[in-house]
PDB file of C-alpha atoms in Angstrom:
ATOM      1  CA  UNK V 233     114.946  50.968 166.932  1.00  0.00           C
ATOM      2  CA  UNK V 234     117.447  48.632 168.496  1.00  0.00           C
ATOM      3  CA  UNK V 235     119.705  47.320 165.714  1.00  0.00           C
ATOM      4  CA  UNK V 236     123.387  46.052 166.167  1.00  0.00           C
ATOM      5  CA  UNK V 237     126.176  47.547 164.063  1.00  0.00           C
ATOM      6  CA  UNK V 238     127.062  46.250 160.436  1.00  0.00           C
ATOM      7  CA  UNK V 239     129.454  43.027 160.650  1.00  0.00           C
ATOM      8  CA  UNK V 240     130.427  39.811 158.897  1.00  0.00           C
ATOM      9  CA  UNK V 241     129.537  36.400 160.044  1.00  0.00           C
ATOM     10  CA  UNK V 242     131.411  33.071 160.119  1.00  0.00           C
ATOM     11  CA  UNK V 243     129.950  29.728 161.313  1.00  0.00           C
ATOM     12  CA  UNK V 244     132.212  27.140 162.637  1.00  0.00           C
ATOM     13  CA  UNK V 245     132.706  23.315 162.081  1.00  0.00           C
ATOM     14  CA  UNK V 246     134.871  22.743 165.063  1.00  0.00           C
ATOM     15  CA  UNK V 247     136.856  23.516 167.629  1.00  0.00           C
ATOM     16  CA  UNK V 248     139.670  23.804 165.511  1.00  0.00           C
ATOM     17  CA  UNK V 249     137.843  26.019 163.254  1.00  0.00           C
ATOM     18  CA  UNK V 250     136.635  28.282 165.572  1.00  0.00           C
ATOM     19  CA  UNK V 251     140.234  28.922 166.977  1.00  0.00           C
ATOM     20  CA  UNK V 252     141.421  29.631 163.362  1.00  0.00           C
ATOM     21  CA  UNK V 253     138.604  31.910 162.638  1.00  0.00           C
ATOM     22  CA  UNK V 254     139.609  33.843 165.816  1.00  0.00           C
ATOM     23  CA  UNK V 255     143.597  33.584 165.229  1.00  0.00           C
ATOM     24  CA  UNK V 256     142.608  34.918 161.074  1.00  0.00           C
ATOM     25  CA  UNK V 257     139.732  37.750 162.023  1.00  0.00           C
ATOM     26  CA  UNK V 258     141.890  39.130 165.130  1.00  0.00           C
ATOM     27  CA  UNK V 259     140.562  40.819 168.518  1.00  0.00           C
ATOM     28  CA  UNK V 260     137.626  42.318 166.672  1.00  0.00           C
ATOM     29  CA  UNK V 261     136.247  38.818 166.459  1.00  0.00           C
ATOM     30  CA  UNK V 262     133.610  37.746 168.890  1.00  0.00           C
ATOM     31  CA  UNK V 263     131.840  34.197 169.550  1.00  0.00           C
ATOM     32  CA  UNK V 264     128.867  33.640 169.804  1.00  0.00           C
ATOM     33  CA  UNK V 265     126.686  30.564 171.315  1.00  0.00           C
ATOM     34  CA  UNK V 266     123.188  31.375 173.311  1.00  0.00           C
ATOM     35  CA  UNK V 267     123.815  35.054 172.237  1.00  0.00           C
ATOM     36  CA  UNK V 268     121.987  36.471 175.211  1.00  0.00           C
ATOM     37  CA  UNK V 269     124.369  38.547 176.700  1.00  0.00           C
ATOM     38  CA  UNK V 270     126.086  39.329 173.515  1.00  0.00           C
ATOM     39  CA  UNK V 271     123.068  40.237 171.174  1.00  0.00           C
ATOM     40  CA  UNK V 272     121.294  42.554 173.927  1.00  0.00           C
ATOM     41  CA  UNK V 273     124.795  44.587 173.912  1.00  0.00           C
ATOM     42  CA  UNK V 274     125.064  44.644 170.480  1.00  0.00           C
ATOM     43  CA  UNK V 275     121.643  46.301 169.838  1.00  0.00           C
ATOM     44  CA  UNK V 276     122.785  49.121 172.191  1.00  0.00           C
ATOM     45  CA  UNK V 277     126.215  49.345 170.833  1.00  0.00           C
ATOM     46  CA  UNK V 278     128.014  48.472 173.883  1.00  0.00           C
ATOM     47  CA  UNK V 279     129.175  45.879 172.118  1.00  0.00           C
ATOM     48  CA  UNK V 280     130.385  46.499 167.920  1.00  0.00           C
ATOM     49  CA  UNK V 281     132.054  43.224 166.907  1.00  0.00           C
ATOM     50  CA  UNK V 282     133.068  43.295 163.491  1.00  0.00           C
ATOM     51  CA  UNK V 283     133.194  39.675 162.747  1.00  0.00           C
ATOM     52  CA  UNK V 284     130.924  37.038 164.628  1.00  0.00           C
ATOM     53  CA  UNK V 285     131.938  33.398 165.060  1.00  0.00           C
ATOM     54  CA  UNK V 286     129.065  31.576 165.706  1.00  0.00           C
ATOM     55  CA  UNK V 287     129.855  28.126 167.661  1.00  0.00           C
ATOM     56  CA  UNK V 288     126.525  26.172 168.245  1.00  0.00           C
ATOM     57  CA  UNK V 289     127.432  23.873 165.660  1.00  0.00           C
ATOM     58  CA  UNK V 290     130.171  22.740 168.093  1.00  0.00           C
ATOM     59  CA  UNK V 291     127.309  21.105 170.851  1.00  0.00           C
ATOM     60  CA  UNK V 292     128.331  17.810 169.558  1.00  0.00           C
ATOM     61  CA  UNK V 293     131.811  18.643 170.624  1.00  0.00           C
ATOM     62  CA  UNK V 294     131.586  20.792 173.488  1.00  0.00           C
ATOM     63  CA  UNK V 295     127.976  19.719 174.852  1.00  0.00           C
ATOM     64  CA  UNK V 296     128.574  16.910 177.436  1.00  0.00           C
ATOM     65  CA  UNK V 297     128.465  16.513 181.358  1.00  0.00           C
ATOM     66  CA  UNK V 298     130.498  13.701 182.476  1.00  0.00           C
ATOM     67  CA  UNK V 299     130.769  12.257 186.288  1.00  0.00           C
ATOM     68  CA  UNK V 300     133.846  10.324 186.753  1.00  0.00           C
ATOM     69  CA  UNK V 301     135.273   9.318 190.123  1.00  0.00           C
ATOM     70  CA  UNK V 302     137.253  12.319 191.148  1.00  0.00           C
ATOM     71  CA  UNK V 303     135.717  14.767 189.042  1.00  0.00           C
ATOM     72  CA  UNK V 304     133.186  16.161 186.824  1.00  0.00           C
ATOM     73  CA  UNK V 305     133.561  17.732 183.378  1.00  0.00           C
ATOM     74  CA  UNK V 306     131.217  19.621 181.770  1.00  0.00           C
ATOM     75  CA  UNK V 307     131.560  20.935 178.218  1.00  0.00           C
ATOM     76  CA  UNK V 308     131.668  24.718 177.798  1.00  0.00           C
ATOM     77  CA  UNK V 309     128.669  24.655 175.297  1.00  0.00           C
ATOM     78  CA  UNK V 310     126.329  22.409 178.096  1.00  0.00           C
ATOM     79  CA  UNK V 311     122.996  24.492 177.888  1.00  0.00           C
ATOM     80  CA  UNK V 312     121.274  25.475 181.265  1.00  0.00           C
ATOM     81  CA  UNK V 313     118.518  23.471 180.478  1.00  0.00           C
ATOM     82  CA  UNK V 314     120.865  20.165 180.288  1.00  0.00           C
ATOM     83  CA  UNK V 315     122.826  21.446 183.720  1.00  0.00           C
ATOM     84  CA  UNK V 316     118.904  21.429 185.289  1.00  0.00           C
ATOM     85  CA  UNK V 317     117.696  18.240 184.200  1.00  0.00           C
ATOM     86  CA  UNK V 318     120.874  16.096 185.009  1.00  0.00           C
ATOM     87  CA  UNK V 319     120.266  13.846 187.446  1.00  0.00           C
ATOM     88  CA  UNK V 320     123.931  12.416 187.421  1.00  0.00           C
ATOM     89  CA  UNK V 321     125.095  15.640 188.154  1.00  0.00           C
ATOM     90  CA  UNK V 322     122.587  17.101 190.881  1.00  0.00           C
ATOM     91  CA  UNK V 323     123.687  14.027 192.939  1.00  0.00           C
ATOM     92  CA  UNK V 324     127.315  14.792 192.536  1.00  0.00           C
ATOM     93  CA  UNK V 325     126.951  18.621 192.886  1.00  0.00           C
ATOM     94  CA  UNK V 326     123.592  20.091 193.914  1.00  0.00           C
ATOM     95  CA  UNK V 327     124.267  23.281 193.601  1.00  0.00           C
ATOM     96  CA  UNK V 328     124.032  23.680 189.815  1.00  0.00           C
ATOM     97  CA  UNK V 329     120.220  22.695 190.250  1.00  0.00           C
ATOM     98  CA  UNK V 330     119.522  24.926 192.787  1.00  0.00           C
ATOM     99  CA  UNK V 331     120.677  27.938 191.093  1.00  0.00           C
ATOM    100  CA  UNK V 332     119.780  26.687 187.197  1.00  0.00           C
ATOM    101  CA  UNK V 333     115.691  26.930 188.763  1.00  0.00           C
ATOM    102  CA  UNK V 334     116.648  30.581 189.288  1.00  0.00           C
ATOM    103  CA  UNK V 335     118.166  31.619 186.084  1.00  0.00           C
ATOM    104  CA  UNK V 336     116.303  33.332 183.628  1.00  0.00           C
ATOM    105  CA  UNK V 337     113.341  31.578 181.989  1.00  0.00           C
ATOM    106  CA  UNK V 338     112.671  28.711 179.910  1.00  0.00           C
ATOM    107  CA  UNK V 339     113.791  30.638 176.675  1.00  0.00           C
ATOM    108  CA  UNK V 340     117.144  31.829 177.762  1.00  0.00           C
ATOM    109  CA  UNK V 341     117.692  27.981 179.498  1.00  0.00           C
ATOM    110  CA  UNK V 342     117.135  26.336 176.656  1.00  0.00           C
ATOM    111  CA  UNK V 343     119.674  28.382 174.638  1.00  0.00           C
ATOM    112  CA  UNK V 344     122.266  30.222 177.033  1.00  0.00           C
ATOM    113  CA  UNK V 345     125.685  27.880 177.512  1.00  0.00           C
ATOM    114  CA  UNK V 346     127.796  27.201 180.538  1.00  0.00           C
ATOM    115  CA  UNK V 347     130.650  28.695 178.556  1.00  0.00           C
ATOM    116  CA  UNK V 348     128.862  31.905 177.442  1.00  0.00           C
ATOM    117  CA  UNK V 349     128.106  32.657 181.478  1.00  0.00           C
ATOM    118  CA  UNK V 350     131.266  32.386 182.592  1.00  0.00           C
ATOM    119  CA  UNK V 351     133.122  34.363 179.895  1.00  0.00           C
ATOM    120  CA  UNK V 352     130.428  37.066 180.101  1.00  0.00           C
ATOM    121  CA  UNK V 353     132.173  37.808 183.685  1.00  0.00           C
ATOM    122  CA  UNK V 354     128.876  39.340 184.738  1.00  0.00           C
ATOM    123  CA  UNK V 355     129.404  40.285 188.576  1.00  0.00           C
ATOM    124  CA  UNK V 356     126.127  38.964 188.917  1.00  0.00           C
ATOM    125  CA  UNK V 357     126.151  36.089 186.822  1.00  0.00           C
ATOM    126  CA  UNK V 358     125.384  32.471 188.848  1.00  0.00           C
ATOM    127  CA  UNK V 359     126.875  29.999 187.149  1.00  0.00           C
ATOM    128  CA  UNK V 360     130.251  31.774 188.107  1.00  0.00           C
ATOM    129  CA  UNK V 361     129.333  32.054 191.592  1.00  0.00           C
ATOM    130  CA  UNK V 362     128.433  28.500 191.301  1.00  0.00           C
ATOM    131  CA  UNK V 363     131.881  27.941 189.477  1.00  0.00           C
ATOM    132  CA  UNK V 364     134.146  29.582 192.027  1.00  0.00           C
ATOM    133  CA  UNK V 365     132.244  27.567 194.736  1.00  0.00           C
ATOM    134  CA  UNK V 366     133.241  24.430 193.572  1.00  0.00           C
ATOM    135  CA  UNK V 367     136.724  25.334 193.391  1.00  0.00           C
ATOM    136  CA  UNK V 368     136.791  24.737 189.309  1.00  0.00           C
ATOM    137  CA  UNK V 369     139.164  25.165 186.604  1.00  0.00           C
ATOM    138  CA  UNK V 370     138.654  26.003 182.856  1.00  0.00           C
ATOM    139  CA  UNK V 371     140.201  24.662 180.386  1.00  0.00           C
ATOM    140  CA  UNK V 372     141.282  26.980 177.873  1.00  0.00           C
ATOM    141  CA  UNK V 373     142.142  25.914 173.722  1.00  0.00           C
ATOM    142  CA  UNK V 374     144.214  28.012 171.852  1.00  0.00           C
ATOM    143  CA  UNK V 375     146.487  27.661 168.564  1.00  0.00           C
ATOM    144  CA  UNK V 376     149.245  26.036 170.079  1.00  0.00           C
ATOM    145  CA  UNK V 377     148.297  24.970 173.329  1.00  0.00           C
ATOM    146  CA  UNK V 378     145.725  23.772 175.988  1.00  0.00           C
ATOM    147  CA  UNK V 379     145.775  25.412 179.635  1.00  0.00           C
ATOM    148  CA  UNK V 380     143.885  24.881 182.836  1.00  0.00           C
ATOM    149  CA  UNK V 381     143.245  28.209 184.728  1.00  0.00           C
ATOM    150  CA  UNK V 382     141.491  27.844 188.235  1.00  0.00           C
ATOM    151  CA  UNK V 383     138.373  30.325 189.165  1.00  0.00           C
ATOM    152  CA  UNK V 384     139.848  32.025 190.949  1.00  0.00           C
ATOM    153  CA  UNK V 385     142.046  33.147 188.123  1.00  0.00           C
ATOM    154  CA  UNK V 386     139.761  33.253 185.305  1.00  0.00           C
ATOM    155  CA  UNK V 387     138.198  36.709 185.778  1.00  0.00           C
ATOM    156  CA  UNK V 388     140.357  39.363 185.701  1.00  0.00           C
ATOM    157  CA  UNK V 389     137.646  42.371 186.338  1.00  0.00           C
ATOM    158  CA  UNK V 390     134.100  42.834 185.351  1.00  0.00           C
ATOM    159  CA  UNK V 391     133.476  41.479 181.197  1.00  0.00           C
ATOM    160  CA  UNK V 392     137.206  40.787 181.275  1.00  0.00           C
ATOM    161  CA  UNK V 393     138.701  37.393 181.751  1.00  0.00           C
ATOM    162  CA  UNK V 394     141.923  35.953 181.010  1.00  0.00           C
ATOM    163  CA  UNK V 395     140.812  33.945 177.668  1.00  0.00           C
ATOM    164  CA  UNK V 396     142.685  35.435 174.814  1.00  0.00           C
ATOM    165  CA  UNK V 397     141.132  36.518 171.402  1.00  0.00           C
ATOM    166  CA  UNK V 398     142.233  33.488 169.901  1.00  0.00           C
ATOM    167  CA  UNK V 399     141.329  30.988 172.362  1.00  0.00           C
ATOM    168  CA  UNK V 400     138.213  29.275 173.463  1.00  0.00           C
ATOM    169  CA  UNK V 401     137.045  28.409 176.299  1.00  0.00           C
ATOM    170  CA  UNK V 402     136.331  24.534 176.198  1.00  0.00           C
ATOM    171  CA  UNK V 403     135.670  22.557 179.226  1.00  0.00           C
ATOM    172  CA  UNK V 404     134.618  23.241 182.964  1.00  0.00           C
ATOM    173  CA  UNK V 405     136.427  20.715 185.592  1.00  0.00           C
ATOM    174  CA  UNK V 406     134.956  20.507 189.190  1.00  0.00           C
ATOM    175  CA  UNK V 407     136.865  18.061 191.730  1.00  0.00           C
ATOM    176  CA  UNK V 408     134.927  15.302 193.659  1.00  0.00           C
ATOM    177  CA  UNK V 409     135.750  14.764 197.075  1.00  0.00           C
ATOM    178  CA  UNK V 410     133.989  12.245 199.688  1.00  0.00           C
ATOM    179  CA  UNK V 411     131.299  13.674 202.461  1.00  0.00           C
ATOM    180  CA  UNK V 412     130.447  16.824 200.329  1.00  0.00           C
ATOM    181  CA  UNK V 413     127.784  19.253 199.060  1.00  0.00           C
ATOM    182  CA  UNK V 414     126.942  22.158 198.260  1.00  0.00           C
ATOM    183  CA  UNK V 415     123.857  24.607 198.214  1.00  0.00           C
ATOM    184  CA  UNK V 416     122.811  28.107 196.181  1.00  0.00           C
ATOM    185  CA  UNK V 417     120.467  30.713 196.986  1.00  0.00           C
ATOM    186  CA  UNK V 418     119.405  34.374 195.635  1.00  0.00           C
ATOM    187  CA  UNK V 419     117.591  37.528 196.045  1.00  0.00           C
ATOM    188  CA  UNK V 420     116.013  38.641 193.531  1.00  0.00           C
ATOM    189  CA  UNK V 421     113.420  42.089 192.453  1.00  0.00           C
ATOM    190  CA  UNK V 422     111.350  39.103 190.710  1.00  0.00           C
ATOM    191  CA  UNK V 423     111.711  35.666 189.196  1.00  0.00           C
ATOM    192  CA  UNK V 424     114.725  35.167 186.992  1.00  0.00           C
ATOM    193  CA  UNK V 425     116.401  38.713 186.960  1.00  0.00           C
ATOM    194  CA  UNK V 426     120.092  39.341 188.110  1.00  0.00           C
ATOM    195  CA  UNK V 427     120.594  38.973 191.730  1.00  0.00           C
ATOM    196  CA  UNK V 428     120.398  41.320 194.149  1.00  0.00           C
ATOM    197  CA  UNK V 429     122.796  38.943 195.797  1.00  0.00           C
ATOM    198  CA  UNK V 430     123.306  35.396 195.395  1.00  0.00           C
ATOM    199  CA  UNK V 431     125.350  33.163 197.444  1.00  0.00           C
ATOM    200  CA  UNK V 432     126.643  29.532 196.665  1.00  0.00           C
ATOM    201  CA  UNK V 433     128.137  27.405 199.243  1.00  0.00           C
ATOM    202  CA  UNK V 434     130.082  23.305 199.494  1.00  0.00           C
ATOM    203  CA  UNK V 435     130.646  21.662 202.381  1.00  0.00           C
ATOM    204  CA  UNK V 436     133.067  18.740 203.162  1.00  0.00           C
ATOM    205  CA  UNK V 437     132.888  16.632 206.421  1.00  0.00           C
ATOM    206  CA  UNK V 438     135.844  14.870 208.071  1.00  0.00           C
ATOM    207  CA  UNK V 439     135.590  11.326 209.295  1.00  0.00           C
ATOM    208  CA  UNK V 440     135.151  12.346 212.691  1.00  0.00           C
ATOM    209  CA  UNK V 441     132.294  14.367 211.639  1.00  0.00           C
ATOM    210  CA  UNK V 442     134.080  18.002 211.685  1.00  0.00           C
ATOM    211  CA  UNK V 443     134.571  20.661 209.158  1.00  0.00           C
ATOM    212  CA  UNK V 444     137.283  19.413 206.661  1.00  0.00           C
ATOM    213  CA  UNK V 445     136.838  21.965 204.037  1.00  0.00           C
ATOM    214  CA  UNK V 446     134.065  24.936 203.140  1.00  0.00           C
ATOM    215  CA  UNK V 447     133.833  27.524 200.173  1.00  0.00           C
ATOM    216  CA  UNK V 448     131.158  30.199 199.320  1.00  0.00           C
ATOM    217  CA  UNK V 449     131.262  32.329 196.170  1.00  0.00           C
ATOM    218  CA  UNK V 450     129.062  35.442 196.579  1.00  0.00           C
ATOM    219  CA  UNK V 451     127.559  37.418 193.736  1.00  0.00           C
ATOM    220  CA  UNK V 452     126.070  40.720 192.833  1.00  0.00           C
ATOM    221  CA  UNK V 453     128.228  42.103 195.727  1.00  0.00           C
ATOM    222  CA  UNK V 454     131.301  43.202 194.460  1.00  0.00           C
ATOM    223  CA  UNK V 455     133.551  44.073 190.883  1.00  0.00           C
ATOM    224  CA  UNK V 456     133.651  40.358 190.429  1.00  0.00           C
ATOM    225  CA  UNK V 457     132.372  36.997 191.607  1.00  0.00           C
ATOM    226  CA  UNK V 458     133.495  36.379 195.116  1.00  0.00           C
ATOM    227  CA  UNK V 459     135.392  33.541 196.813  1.00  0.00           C
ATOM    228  CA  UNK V 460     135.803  34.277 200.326  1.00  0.00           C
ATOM    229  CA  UNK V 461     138.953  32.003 201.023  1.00  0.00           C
ATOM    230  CA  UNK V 462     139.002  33.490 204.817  1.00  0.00           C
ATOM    231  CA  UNK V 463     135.698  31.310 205.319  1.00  0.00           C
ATOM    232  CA  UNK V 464     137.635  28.399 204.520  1.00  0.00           C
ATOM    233  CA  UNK V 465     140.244  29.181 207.027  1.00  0.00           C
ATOM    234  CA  UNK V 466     137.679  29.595 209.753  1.00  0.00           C
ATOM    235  CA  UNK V 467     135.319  26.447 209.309  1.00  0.00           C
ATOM    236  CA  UNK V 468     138.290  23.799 208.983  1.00  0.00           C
ATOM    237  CA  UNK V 469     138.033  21.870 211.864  1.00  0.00           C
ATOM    238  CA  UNK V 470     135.351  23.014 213.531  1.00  0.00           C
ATOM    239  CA  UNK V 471     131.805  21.088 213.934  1.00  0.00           C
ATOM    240  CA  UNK V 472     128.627  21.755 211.712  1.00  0.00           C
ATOM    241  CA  UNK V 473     126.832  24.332 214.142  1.00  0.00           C
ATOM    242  CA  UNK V 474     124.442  27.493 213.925  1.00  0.00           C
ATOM    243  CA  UNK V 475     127.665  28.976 215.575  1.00  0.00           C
ATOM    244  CA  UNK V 476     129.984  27.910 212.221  1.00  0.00           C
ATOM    245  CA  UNK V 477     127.315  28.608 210.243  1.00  0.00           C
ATOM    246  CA  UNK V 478     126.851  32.648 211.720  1.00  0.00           C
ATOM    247  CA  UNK V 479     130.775  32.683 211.880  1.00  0.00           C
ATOM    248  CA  UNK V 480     130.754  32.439 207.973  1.00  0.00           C
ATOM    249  CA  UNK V 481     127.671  35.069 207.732  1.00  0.00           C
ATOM    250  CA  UNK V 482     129.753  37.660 209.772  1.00  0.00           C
ATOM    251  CA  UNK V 483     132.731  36.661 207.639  1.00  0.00           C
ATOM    252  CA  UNK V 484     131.363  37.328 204.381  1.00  0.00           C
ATOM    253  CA  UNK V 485     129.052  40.526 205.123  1.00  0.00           C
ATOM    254  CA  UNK V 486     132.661  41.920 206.503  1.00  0.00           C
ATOM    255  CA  UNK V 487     134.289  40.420 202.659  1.00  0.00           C
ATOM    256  CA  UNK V 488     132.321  41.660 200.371  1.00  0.00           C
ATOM    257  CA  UNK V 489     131.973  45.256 198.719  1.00  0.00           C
ATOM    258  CA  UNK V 490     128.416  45.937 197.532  1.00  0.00           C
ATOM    259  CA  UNK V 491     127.243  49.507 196.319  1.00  0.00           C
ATOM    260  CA  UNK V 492     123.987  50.937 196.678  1.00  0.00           C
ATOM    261  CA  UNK V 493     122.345  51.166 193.245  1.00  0.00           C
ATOM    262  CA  UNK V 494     118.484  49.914 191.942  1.00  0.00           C
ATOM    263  CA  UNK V 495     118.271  46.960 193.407  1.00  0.00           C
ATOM    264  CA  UNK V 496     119.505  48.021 196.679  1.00  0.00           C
ATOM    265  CA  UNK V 497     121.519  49.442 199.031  1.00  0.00           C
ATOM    266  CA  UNK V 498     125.223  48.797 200.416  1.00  0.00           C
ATOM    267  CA  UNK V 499     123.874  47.756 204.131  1.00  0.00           C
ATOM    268  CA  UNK V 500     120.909  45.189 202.417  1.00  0.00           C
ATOM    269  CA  UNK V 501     122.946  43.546 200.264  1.00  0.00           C
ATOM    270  CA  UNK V 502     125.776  42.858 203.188  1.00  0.00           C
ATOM    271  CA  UNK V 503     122.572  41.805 205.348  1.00  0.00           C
ATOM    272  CA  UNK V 504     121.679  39.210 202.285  1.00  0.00           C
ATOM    273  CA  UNK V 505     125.284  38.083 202.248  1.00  0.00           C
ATOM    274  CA  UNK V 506     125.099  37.195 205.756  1.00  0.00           C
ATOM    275  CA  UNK V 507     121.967  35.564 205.261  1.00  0.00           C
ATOM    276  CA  UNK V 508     122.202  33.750 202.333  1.00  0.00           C
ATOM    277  CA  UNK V 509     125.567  31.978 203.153  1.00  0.00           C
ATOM    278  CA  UNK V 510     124.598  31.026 206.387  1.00  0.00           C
ATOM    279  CA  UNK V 511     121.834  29.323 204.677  1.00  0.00           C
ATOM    280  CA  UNK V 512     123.811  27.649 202.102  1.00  0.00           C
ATOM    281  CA  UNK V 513     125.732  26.239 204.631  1.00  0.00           C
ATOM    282  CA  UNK V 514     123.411  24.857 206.728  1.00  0.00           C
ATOM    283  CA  UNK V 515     121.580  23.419 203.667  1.00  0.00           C
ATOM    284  CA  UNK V 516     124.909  21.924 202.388  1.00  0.00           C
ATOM    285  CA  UNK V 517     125.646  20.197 205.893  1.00  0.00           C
ATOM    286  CA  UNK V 518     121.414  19.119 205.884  1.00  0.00           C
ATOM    287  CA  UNK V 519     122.300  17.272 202.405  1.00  0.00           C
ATOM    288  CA  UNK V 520     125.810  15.597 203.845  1.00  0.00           C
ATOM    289  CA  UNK V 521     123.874  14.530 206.585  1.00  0.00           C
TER     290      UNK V 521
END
């Protein structure tokens, strides 16, 4: 029988109080929102908090997905289900739909977080594939201060990422910029499992109609979530062709470090790399169109 270790449990009131809860019980403290990454390694004992600080009280506070004219906040407690149905934020930013029909199922939507998928630091995980597409930065809350860490920074390995034991992670910010958008697609062995590898891709166009900007975050393909900023470098400038488009592919199979495990090996996951951002982009450059 599965049963997590012995531990004490606080519930907090707000932000506030969740930060002093963490700051007072020390690293051996762990939050917890959805609980479905955290639970499922705490019946195994990969995971033995002593002390759990349980947050959903804190939707009020932390549960909110905002458009504004340069960029888009979403709170770190936003379910999946709410990042699915928002229609304010599909037209902004696409992508979030696009992989949110792939996550899971209905159960784990209606309860996992935003927050609790991107400080899970899953190498797998979509939402921070999604995240590190869309060139993001997290807001971070801690006793005596507020900081803004960009994707790119945020993980430091695989589980690990640079928010302390006494801080919480609050708020998601994603820039808006003119003549965008942005796509997401993923392998999977069957509907709503980890990916054998995912890919999320944005796209902005120039005036003239060229390539001012493109990202793609790959996932499942490496120790972490992965930008590939030489993409980028490649695509500025350049027109929206099959050409760009298999430029990237070749780019990111040659970026990213798979292994061969269960769901598949080294060579088929740098094949669905390829693939799948060549894909993205075209769909991306299909919706700017």
């Amino acid at each position: 029988m599965q049963v997590p270790a012995p531990l004490e449990y606080e519930r907090a009131t707000s932000v506030a109080h969740a930060i002093a809860l963490l700051q007072r019980l020390g690293e051996e403290a762990r939050l917890i929102a959805g609980g479905h990454s955290l639970l499922p390694m705490m019946k195994l004992r990969l995971a033995n908090p002593e002390y759990l600080v349980d947050i959903n009280d804190l939707h009020g506070e932390l549960g909110y997905i905002r458009v504004e004219p340069t960029q888009v906040r979403i709170g770190a407690l936003t379910r999946h289900r709410e990042l699915l149905e928002s229609e304010e934020l599909a037209r902004v930013c696409p992508i979030f739909r696009d992989a949110e029909q792939v996550i899971a199922d209905p159960p784990v939507r209606n309860r996992g977080t935003l927050g609790g998928a991107l400080c899970q630091a899953d190498p797998s995980e979509d939402l921070s594939s999604v995240c590190t597409t869309l060139d993001a930065s997290c807001v971070i809350r801690g006793p005596d201060r507020e900081r803004v860490v960009s994707m790119d920074d945020f993980h430091l390995g695989p589980y690990q990422t640079v928010v302390g034991h006494d801080e919480l992670l609050t708020e998601v910010r994603i820039p808006v910029r003119p003549r965008g958008s942005s796509a997401y697609a993923k392998v999977d062995r069957r509907a709503g499992d980890w990916a054998v590898t995912a890919a999320g891709a944005a796209l902005w166009l120039a005036e003239d109609g060229m390539i001012a900007d493109a990202r793609v975050g790959l996932a499942a393909v490496g120790p972490n979530t992965t930008g590939i900023p030489e993409i980028s470098a490649a695509l500025r400038g350049q027109p929206p062709s099959e050409e760009a488009w298999q430029l990237a592919g070749t780019i990111a199979a040659e970026q990213c470090s798979p292994v061969t495990d269960s769901r598949g090996t080294a060579a088929y996951k740098r094949h669905l790399a390829s693939e799948l951002t060549r894909r993205t982009l075209r769909t991306s450059w299909e919706r700017v169109a």
